[in-house]
Short mmCIF file of C-alpha atoms and ligand atoms in Angstrom, two decimals:
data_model
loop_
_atom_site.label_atom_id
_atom_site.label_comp_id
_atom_site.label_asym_id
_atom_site.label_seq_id
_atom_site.Cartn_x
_atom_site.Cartn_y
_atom_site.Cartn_z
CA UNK Q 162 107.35 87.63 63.56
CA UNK Q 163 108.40 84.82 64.93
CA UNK Q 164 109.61 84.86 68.82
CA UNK Q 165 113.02 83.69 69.37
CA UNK Q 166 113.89 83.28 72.65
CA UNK Q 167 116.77 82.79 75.35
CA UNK Q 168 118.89 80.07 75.14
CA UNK Q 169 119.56 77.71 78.04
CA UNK Q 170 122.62 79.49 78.52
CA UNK Q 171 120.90 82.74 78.63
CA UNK Q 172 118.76 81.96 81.14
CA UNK Q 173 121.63 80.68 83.25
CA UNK Q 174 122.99 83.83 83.37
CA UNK Q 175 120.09 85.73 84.00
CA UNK Q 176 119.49 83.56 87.03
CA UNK Q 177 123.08 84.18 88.14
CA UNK Q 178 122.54 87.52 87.61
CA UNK Q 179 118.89 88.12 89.61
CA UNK Q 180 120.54 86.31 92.97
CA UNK Q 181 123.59 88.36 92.92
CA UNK Q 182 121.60 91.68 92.16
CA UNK Q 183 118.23 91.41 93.28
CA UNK Q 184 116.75 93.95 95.42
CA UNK Q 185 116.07 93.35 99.22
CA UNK Q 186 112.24 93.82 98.99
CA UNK Q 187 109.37 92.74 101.39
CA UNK Q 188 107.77 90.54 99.42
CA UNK Q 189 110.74 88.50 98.49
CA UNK Q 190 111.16 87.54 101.87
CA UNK Q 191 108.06 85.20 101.89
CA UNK Q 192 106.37 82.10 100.29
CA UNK Q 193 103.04 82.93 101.76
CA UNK Q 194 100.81 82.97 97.93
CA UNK Q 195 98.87 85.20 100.25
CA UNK Q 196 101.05 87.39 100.57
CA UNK Q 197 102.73 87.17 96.86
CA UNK Q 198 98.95 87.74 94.98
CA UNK Q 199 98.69 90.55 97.38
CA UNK Q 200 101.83 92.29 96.03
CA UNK Q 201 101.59 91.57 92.59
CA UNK Q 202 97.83 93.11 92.73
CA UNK Q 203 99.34 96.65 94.58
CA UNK Q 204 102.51 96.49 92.09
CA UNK Q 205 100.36 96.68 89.14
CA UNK Q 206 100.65 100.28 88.03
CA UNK Q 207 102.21 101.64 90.98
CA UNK Q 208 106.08 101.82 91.80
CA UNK Q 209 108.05 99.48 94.41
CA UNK Q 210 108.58 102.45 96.68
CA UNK Q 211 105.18 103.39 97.07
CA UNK Q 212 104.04 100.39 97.57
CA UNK Q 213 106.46 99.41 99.97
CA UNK Q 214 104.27 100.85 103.05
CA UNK Q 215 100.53 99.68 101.82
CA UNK Q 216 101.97 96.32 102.11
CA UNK Q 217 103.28 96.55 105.36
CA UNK Q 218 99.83 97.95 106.64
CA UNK Q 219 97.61 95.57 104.37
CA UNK Q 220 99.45 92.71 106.29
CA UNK Q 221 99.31 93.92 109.66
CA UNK Q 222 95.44 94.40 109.57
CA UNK Q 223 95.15 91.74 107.37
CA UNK Q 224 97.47 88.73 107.48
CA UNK Q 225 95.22 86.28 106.36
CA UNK Q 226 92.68 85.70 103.31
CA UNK Q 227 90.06 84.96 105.94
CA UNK Q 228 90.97 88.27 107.27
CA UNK Q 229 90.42 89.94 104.22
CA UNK Q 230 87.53 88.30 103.18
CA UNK Q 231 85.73 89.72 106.47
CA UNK Q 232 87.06 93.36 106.35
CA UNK Q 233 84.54 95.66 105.48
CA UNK Q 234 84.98 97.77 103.01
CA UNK Q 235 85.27 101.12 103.89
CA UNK Q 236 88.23 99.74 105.87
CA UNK Q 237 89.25 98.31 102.92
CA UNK Q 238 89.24 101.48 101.08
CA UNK Q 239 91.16 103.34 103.76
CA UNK Q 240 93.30 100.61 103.49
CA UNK Q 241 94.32 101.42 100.09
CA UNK Q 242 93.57 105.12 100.39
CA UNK Q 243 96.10 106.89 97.80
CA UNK Q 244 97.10 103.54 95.85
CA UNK Q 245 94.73 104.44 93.19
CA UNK Q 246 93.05 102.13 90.98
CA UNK Q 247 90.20 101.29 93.32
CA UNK Q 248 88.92 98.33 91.76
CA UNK Q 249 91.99 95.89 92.55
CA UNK Q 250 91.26 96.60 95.90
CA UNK Q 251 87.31 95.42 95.76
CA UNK Q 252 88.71 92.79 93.07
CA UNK Q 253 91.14 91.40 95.52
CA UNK Q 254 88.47 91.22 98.03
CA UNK Q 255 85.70 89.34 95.74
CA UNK Q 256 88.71 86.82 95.14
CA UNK Q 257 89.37 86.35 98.67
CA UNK Q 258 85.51 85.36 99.43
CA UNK Q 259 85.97 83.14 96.54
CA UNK Q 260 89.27 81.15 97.97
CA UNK Q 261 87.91 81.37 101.23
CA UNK Q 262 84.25 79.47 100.33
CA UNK Q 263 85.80 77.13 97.42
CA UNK Q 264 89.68 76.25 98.87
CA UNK Q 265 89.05 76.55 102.61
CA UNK Q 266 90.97 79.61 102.40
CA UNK Q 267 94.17 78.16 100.53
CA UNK Q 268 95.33 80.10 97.57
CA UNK Q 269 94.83 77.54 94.57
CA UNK Q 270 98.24 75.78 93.51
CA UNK Q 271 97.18 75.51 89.84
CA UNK Q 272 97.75 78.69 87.07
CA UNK Q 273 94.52 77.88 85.36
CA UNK Q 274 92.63 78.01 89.14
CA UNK Q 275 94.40 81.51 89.80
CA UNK Q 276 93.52 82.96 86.45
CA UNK Q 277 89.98 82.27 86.96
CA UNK Q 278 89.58 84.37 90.45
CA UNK Q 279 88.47 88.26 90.02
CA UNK Q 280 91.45 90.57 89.37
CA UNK Q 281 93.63 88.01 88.17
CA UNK Q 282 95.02 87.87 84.58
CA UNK Q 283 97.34 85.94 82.56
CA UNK Q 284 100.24 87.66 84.38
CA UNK Q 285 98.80 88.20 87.49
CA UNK Q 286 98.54 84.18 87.60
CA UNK Q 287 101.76 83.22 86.28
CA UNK Q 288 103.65 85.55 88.77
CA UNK Q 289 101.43 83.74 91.04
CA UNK Q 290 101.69 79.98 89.92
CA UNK Q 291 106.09 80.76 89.49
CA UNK Q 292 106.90 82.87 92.26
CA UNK Q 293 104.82 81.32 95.19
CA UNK Q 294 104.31 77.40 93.80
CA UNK Q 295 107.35 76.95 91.55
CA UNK Q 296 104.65 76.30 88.57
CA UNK Q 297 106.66 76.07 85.06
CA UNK Q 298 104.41 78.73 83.79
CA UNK Q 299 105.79 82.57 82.03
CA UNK Q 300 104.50 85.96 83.34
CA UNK Q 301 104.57 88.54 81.09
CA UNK Q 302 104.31 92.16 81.90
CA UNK Q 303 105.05 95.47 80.79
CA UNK Q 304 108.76 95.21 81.84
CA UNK Q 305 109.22 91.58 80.43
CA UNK Q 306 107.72 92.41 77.08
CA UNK Q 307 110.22 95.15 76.87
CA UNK Q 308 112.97 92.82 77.82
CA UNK Q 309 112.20 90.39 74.98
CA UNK Q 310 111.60 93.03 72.46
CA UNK Q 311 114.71 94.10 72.60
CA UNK Q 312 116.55 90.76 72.98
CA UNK Q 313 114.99 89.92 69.77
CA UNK Q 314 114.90 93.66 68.36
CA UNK Q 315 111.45 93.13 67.58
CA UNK Q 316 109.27 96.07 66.25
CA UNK Q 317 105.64 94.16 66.99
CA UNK Q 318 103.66 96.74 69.19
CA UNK Q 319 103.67 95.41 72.52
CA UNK Q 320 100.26 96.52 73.11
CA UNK Q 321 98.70 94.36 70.79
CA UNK Q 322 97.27 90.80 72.36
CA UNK Q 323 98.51 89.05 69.66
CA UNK Q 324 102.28 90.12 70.42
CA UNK Q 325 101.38 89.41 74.28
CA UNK Q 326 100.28 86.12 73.77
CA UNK Q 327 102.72 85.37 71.15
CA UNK Q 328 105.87 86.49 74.39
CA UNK Q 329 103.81 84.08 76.72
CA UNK Q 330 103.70 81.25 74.05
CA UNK Q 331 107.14 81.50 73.40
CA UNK Q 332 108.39 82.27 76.75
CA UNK Q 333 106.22 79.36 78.09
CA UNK Q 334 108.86 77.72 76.46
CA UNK Q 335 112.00 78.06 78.27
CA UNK Q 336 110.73 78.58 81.84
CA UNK Q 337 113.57 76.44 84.00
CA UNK Q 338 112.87 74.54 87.39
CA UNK Q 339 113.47 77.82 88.90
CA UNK Q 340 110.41 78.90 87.78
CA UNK Q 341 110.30 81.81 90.92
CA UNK Q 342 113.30 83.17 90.58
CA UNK Q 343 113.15 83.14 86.63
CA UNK Q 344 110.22 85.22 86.79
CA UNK Q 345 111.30 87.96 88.74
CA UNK Q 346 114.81 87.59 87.49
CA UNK Q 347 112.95 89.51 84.31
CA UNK Q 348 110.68 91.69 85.81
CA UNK Q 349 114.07 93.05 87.97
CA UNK Q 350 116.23 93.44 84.85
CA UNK Q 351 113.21 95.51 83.17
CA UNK Q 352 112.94 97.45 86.29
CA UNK Q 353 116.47 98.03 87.01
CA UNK Q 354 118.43 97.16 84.09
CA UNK Q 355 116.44 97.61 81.26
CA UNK Q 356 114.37 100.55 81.84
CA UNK Q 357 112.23 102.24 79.55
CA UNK Q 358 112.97 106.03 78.10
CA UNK Q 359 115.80 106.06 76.43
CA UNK Q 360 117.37 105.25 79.67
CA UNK Q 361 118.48 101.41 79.16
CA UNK Q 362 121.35 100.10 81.29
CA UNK Q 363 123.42 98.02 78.47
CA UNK Q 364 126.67 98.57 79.92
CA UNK Q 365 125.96 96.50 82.74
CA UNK Q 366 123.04 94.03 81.13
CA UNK Q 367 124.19 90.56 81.49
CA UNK Q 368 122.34 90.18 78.22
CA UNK Q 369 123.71 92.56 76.35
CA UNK Q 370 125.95 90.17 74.26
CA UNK Q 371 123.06 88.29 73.01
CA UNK Q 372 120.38 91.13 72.20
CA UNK Q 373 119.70 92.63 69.71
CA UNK Q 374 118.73 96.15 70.58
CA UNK Q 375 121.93 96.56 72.47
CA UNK Q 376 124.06 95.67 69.59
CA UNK Q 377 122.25 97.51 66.92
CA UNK Q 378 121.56 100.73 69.24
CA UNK Q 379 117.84 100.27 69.15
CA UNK Q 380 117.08 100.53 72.95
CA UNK Q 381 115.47 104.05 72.60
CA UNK Q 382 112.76 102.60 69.42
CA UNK Q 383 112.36 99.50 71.07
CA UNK Q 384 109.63 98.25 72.37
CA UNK Q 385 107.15 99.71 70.09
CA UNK Q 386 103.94 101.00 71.29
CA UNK Q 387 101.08 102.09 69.49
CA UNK Q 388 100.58 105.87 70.12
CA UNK Q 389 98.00 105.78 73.10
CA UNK Q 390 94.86 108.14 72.53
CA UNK Q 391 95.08 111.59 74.32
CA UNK Q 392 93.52 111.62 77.64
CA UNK Q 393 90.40 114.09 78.08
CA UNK Q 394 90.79 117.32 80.35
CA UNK Q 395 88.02 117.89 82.38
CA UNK Q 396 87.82 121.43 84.01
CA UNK Q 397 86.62 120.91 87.89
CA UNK Q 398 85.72 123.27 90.24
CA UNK Q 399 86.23 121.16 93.75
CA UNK Q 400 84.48 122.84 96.88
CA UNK Q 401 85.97 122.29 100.54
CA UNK Q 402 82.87 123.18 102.49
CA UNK Q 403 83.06 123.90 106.14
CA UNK Q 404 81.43 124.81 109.06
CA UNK Q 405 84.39 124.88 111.69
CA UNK Q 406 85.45 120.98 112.23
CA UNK Q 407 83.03 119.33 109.66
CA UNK Q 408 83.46 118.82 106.12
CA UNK Q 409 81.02 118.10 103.66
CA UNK Q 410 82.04 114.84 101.87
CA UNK Q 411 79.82 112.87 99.23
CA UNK Q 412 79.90 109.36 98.02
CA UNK Q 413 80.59 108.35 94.47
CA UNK Q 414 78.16 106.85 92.22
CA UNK Q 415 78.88 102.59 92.53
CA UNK Q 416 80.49 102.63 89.09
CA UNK Q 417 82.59 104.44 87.03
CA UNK Q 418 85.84 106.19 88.06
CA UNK Q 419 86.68 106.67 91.55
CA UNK Q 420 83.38 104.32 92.17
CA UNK Q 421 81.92 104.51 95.65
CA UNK Q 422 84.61 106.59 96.99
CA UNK Q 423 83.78 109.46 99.02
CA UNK Q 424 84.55 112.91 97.80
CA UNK Q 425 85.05 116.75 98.09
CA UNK Q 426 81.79 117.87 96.25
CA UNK Q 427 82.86 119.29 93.03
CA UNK Q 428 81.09 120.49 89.61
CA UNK Q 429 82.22 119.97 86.35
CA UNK Q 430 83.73 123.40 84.67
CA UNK Q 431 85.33 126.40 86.21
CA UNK Q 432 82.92 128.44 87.95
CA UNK Q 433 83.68 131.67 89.12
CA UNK Q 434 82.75 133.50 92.39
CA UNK Q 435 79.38 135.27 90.94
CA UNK Q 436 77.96 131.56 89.92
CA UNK Q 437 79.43 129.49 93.32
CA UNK Q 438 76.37 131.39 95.88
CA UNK Q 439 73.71 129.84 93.52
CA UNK Q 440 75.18 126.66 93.34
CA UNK Q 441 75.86 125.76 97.23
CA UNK Q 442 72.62 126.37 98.00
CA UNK Q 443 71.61 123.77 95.30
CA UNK Q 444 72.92 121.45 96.78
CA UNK Q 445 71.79 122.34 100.10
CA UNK Q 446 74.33 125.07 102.10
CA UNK Q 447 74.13 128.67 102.89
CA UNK Q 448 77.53 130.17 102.29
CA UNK Q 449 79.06 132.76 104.78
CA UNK Q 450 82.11 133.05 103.51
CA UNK Q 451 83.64 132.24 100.05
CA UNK Q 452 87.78 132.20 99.12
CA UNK Q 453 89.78 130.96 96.03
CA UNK Q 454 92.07 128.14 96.81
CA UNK Q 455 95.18 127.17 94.66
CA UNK Q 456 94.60 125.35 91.73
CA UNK Q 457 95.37 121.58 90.90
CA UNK Q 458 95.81 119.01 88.59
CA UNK Q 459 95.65 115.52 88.96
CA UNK Q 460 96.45 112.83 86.15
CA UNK Q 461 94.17 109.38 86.03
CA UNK Q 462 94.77 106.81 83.33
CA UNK Q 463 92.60 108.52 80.54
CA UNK Q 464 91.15 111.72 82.35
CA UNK Q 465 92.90 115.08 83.53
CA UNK Q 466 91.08 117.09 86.37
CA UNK Q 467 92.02 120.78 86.14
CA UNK Q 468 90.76 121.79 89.23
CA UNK Q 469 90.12 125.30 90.54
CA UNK Q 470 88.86 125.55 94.16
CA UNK Q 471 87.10 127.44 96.87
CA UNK Q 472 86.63 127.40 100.90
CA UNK Q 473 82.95 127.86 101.63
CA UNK Q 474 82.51 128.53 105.09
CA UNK Q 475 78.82 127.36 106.01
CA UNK Q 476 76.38 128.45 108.54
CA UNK Q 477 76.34 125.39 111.11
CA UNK Q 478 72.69 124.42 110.65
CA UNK Q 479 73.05 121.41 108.54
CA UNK Q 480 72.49 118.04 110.18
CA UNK Q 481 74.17 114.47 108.61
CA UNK Q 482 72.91 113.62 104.71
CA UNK Q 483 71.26 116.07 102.47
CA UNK Q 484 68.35 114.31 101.18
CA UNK Q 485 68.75 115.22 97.37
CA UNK Q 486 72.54 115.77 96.85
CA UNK Q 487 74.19 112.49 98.92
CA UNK Q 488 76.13 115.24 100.67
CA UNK Q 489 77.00 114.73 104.23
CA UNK Q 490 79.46 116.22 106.85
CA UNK Q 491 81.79 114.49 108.66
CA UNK Q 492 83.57 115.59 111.92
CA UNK Q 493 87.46 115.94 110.69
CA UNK Q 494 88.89 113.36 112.99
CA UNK Q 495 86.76 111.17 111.10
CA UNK Q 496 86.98 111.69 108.05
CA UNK Q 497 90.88 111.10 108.57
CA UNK Q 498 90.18 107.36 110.61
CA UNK Q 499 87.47 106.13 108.30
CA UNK Q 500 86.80 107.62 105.19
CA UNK Q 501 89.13 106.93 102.10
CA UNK Q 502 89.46 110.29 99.65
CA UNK Q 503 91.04 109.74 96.54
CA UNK Q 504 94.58 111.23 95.65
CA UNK Q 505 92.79 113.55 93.24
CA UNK Q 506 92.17 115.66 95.67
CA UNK Q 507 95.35 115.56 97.91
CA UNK Q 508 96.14 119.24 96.88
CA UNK Q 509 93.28 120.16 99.41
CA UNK Q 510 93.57 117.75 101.81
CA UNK Q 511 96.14 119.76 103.84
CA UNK Q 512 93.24 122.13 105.17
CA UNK Q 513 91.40 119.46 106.73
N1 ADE D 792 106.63 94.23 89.72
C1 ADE D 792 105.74 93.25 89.53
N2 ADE D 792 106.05 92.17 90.26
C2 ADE D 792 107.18 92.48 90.93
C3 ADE D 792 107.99 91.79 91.86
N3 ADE D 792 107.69 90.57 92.26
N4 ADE D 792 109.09 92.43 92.33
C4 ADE D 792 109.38 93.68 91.94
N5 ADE D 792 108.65 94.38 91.08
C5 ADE D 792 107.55 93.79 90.58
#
């Protein structure tokens, strides 16, 4: 279909709207494209609240690209220890070297310059290019494809390319000198306004006169999405191993999910206590002591750990990395200041 698009007069009062309304956030209180990429990168999947205090800390120990560029990266990690979605944070990183060795450390002022730096999409670089430079360029998102689906009351599944690029094309369109504000004027009515689930604000949309899905009561059909696949379960048994104030922690594989993190060891399947002995010593402990903790589940993008768990208490013999299993154990005041452990396991990071 066809995209048809807000008027002039539309946007006007969309614009009106977003400066009366908009929330007080961190990020809105700067022009520093620094600081902008930086919170467009944690916003991606994550909500304002939570990332509300990553920011903060991101800044403070690193205010500057060169900054960043320099951090090493298990401070990095740490940095963005719970955020999830590892890879923006290494992306972010690679970018940073790149604006640091090619712009003297100045973000590029150009969309097409942004969109070719690591991490940085079509969105990511139009948010970028309107928000910190003013650039007449769209930004379309998950929340501003599901505002213009409804204006329009179009059924074209938003996860399609096609309909993504078709939005941009057409939004590219009608982007006004206040190219900033314009942006986020949509993302804010998608986030506060017109929210997904069956939940949409139309009562107090300034849009609602002119779309489509308000007047014809589509809001809860509207945007379409093609049914996502189901995400695989994956039974875990995760092992908190312990000889008094050391923990046995191992590193992640360099690719893959949860890449180079470190990690409570853990198994795939559910073993139970008669098969756990056999097992720690394979990978290089003597168990003293063996009890069931609770059990926990933890939801990535397209993988579910059910996790069952135990507390091994081990005999104190065992001195820094195992030679075969990558295992190694880490005095606990450590392992809280340096080492970055995924959210998956925050169920069993109270015992440490
Ligand atoms: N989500 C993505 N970008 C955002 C922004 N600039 N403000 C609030 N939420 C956002």
């Amino acid at each position: 279909m066809m995209k048809k698009i807000l008027t002039p007069q539309a946007v006007e009062t969309l614009l009106g709207w977003y400066r009366a309304n908009r929330r007080d956030l961190p990020w809105r209180h700067t022009s520093d494209p620094y600081h902008i990429w930086l919170s467009e990168i944690m916003l991606q999947q994550t909500r304002v609240e939570a990332v509300k205090p990553y920011y903060a800390r991101f800044l403070e120990t690193c205010p500057t690209v060169e900054s960043l560029a320099a951090l090493p990266e298990e401070k990095l990690l740490k940095l963005w220890e719970g955020l999830g979605y590892y890879s923006r944070a290494r992306n972010l990183q690679k970018a940073a070297r790149t604006v640091v060795e090619q712009y003297g450390g100045k973000m590029p002022a150009s969309f097409e310059e942004l969109r070719r730096l690591c991490g940085i999409g079509d969105y990511t670089a139009g948010a970028i290019a309107s928000i910190a430079f003013g650039i007449r360029v769209p930004a379309v998102d998950g929340n501003v494809l599901r505002v213009l689906a409804r204006l329009q009351g179009s059924h074209d599944d938003i996860t399609q390319q096609a309909t993504k690029n078709a939005w941009r094309e057409a939004l590219a369109e009608v982007v006004p000198e206040a190219a900033g504000d314009f942006t986020q004027s949509l993302i804010e009515l998608g986030a506060t306004v017109c929210v997904p689930n069956g939940e949409a604000k139309c009562a107090v949309c300034p849009l609602a006169s002119v779309c489509a899905a308000a007047k014809e009561h589509l809001t809860d059909e509207i945007p379409v999405r093609a049914s996502k696949k189901p995400r695989r379960i994956e039974q875990r048994t995760v092992l908190l191993i312990r000889d008094g104030d050391r923990t046995a922690l191992r590193k992640r594989p360099p690719t893959g999910l949860l890449a180079g993190l470190f990690e409570l060891p853990n198994v795939l399947g559910h073993l139970d206590e008669d098969a756990l002995p056999a097992y720690i010593r394979s990978i290089g402990f003597e168990p003293l002591k063996i009890e069931r903790l609770d059990d926990a589940k933890h939801i990535f993008s397209h993988i579910e750990w059910h996790m069952i768990a135990y507390d091994v208490r081990i005999t104190p013999e065992f001195d820094g990395f195992h030679g075969t299993s990558g295992m190694l154990l880490v005095q606990n005041d450590d392992l809280h200041a340096n080492y970055a452990i995924p959210s998956a396991f925050a169920a069993y990071k109270k015992y440490l």
